[in-house]
PDB file of C-alpha atoms and ligand atoms in Angstrom:
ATOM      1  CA  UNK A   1     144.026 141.148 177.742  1.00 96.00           C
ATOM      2  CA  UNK A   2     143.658 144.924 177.403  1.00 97.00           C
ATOM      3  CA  UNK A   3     145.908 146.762 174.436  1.00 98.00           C
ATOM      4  CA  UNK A   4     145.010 150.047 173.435  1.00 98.00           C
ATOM      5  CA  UNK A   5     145.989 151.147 169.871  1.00 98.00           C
ATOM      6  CA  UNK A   6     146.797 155.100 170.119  1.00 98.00           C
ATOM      7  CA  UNK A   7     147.320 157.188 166.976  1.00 98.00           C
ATOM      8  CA  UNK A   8     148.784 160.932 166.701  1.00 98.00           C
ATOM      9  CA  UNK A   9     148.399 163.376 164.285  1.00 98.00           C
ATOM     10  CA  UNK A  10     146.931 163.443 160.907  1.00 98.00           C
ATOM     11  CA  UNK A  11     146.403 159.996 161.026  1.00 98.00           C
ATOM     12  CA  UNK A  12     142.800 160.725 161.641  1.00 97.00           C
ATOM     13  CA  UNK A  13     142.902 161.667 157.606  1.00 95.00           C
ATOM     14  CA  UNK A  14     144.227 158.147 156.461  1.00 97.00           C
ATOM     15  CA  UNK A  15     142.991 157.354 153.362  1.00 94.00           C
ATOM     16  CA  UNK A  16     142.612 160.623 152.006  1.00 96.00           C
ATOM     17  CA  UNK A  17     145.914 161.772 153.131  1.00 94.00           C
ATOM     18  CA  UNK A  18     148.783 161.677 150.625  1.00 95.00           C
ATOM     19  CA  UNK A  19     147.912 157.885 149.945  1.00 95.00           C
ATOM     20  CA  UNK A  20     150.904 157.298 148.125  1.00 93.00           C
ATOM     21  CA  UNK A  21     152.582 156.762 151.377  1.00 94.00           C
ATOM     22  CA  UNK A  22     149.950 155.850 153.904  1.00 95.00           C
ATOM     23  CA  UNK A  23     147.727 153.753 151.455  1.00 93.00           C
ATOM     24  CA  UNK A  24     144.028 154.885 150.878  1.00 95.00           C
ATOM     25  CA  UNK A  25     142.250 152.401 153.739  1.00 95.00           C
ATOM     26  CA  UNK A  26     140.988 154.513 156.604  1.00 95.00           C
ATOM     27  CA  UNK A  27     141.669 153.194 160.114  1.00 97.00           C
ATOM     28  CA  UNK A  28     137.897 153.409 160.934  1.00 95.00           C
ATOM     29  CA  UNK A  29     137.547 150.557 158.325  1.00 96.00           C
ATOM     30  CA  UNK A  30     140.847 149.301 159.257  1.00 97.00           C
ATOM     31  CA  UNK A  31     140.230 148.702 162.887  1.00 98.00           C
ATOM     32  CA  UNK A  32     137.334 146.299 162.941  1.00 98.00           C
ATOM     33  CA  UNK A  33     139.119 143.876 160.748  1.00 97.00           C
ATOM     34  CA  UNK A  34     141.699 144.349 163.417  1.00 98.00           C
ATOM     35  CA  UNK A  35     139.561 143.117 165.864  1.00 98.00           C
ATOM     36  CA  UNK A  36     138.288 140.174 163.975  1.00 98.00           C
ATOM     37  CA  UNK A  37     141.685 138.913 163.761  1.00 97.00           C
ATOM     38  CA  UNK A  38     142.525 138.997 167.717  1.00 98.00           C
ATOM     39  CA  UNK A  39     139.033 138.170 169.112  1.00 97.00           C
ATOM     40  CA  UNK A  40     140.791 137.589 172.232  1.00 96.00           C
ATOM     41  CA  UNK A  41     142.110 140.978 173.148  1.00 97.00           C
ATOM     42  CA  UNK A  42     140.000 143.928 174.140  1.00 98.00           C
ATOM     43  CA  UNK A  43     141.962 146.230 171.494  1.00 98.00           C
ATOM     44  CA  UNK A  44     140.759 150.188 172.159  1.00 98.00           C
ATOM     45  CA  UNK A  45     141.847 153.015 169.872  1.00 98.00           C
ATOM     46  CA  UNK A  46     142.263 156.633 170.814  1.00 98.00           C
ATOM     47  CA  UNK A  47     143.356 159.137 167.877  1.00 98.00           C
ATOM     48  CA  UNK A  48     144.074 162.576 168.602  1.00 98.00           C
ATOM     49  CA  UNK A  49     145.694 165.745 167.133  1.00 98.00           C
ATOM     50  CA  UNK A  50     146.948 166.964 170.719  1.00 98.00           C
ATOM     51  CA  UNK A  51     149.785 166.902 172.111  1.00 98.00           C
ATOM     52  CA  UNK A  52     148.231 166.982 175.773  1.00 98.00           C
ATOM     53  CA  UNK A  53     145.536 164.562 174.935  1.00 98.00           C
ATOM     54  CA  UNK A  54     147.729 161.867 173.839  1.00 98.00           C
ATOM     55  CA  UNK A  55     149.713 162.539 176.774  1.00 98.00           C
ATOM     56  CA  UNK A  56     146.644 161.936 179.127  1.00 98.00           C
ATOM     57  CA  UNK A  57     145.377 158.830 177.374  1.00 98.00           C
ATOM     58  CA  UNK A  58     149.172 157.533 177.570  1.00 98.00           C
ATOM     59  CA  UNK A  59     149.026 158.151 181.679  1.00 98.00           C
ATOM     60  CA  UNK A  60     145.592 157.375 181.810  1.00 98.00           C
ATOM     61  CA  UNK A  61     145.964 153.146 180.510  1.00 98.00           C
ATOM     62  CA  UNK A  62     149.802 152.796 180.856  1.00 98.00           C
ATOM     63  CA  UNK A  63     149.736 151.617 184.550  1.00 97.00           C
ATOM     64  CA  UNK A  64     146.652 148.743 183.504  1.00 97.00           C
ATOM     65  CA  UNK A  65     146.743 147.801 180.435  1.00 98.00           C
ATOM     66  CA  UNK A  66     148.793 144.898 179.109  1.00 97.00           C
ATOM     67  CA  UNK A  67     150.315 146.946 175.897  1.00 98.00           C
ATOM     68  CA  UNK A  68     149.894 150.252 173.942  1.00 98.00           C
ATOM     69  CA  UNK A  69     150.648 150.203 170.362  1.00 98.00           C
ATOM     70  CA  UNK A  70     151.580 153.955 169.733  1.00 98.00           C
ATOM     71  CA  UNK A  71     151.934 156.218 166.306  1.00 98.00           C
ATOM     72  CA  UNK A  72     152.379 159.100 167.566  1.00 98.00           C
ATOM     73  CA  UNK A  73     152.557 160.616 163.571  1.00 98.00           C
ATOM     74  CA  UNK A  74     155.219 163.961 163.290  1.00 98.00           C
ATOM     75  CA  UNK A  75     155.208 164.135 166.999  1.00 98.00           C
ATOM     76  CA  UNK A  76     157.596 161.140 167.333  1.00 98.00           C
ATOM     77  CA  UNK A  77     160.372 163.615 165.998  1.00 98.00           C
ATOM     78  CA  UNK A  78     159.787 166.447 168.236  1.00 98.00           C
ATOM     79  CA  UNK A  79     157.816 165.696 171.444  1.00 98.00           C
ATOM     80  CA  UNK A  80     160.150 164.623 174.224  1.00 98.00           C
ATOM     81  CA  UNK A  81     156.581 165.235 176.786  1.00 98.00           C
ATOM     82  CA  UNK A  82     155.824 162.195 174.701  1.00 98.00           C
ATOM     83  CA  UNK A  83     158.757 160.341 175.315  1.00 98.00           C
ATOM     84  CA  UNK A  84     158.678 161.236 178.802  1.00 98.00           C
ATOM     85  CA  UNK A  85     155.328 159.760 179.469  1.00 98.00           C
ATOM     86  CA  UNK A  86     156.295 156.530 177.742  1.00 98.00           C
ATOM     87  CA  UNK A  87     159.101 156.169 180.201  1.00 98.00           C
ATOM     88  CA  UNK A  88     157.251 157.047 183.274  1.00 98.00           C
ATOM     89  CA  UNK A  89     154.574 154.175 182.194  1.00 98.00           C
ATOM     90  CA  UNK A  90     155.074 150.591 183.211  1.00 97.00           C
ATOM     91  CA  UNK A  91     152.965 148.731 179.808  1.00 98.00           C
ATOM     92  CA  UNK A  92     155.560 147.971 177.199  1.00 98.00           C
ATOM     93  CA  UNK A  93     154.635 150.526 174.305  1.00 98.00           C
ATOM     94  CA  UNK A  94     155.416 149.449 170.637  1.00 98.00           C
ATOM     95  CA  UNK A  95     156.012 151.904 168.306  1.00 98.00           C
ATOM     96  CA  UNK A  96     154.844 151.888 164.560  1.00 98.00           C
ATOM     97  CA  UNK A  97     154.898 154.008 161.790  1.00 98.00           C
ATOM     98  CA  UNK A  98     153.004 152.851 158.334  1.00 98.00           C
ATOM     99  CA  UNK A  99     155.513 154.427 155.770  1.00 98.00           C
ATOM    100  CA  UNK A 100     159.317 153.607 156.437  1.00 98.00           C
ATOM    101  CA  UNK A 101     160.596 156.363 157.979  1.00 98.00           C
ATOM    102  CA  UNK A 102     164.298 155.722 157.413  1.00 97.00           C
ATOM    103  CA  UNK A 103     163.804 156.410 153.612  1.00 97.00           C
ATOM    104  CA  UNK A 104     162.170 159.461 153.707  1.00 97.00           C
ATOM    105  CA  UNK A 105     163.341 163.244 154.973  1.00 96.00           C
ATOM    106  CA  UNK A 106     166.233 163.443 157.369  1.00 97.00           C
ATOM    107  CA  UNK A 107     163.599 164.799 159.899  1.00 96.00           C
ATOM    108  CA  UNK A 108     161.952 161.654 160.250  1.00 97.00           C
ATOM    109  CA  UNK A 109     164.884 159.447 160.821  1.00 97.00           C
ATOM    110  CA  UNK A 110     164.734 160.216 164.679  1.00 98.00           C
ATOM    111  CA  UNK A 111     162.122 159.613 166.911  1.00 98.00           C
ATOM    112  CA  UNK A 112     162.418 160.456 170.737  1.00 98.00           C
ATOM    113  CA  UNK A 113     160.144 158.270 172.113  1.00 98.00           C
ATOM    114  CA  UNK A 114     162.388 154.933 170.644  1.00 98.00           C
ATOM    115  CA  UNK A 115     164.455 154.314 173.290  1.00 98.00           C
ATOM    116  CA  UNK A 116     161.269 153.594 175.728  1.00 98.00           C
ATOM    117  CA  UNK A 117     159.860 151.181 173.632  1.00 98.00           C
ATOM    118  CA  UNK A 118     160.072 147.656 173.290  1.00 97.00           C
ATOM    119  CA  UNK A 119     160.608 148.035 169.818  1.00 98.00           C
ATOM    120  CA  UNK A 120     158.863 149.565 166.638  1.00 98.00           C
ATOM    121  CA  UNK A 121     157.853 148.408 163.586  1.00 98.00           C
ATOM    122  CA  UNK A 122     158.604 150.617 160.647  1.00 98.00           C
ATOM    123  CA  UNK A 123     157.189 150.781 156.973  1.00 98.00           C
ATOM    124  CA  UNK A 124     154.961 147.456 157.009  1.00 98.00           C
ATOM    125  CA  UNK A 125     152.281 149.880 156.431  1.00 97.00           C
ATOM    126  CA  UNK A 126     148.732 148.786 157.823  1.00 97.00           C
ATOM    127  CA  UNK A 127     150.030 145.494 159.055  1.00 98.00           C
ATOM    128  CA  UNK A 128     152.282 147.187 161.680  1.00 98.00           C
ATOM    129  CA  UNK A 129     149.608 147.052 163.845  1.00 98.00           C
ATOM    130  CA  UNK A 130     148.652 143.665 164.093  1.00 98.00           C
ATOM    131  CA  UNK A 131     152.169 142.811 164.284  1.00 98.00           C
ATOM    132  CA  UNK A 132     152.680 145.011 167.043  1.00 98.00           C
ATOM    133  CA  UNK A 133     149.560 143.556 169.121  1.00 98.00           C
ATOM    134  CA  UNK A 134     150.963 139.574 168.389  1.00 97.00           C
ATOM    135  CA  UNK A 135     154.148 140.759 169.746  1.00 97.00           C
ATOM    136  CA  UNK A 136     152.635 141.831 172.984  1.00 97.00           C
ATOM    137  CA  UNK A 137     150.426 138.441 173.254  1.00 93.00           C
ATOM    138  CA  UNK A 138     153.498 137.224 173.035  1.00 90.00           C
ATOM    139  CA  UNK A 139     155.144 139.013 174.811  1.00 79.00           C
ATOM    140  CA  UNK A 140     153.511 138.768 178.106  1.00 69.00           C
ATOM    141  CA  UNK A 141     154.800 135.053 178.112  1.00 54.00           C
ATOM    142  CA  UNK A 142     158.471 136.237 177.129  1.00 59.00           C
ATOM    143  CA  UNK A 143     159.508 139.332 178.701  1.00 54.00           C
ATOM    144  CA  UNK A 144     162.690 141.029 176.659  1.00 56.00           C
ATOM    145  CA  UNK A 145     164.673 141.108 179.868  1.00 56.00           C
ATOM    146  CA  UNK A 146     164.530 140.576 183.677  1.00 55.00           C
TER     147      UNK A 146
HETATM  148  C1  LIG B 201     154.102 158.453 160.443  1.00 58.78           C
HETATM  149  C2  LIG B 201     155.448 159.021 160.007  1.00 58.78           C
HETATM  150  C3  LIG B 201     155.637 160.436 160.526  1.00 58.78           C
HETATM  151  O1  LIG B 201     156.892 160.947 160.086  1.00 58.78           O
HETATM  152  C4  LIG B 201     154.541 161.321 160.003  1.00 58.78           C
HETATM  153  O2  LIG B 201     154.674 162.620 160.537  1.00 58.78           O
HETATM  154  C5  LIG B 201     153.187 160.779 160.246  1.00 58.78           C
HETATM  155  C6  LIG B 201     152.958 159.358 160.040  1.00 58.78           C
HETATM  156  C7  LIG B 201     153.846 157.078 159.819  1.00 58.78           C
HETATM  157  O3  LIG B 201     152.964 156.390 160.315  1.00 58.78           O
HETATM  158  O4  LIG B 201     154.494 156.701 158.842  1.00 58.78           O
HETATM  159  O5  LIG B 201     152.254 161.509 160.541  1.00 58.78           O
HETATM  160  O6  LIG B 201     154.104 158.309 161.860  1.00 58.78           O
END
């Protein structure tokens, strides 16, 4: 099974970035421990600081692969090209963000691409991830509706 774990940005700087809320492990080092933990998916990660090219890679895998696990950073709450390109794709996208954003600036509280997902996973820091990636094991056994 193909998921592809696709992060927006700033989040290339976790770790060093304001670690009070996003923690101080980068996801370079995160991401192989990742892996260890769900030997059987081919989990690939794509981090970029453009809109466009997180647009592309969104297109690109969301008519193959099995699930996209998407933090799309500050462009959650203003990008509606992002939105639109998780709605035109047919792989269930799960959204996470590491800190909750419901407890921090008003700005944050909304995120346009939401209502495309399957669901998203919200202040669990780190671990939002490999949440998100059992879900869509799961998930491909239990669909959320016919
Ligand atoms: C974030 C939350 C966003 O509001 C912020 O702009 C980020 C990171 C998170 O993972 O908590 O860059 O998506």
């Amino acid at each position: 099974m193909q998921i592809i774990i696709i992060n927006g940005p700033n989040l290339n700087l976790l770790g060093q970035r304001e670690t009070a809320i996003y923690g101080k492990q980068s996801f370079e080092h995160y991401l192989p421990q990742l892996r260890g933990r769900f030997p059987e998916v081919q989990l690939d990660y794509f981090q970029s600081n453009s809109e466009g090219a997180l647009i592309d890679r969104i297109q690109a895998v969301g008519f193959a692969y099995d699930g996209i696990v998407l933090n799309a950073g500050a462009y959650s709450h203003t990008s509606i090209a992002i939105a639109d390109a998780v709605a035109a794709i047919h792989s269930p996208v799960v959204e996470v963000h590491l800190s909750n954003i419901h407890a921090r600036e008003k700005f944050r509280h909304h995120c346009y691409l939401s209502p495309y997902c399957v669901g998203s996973i919200v202040g669990l820091g780190l671990e939002g991830y490999a949440l998100a990636i059992r879900y869509l094991q799961d998930a491909r056994h239990q669909p959320v509706a016919d």
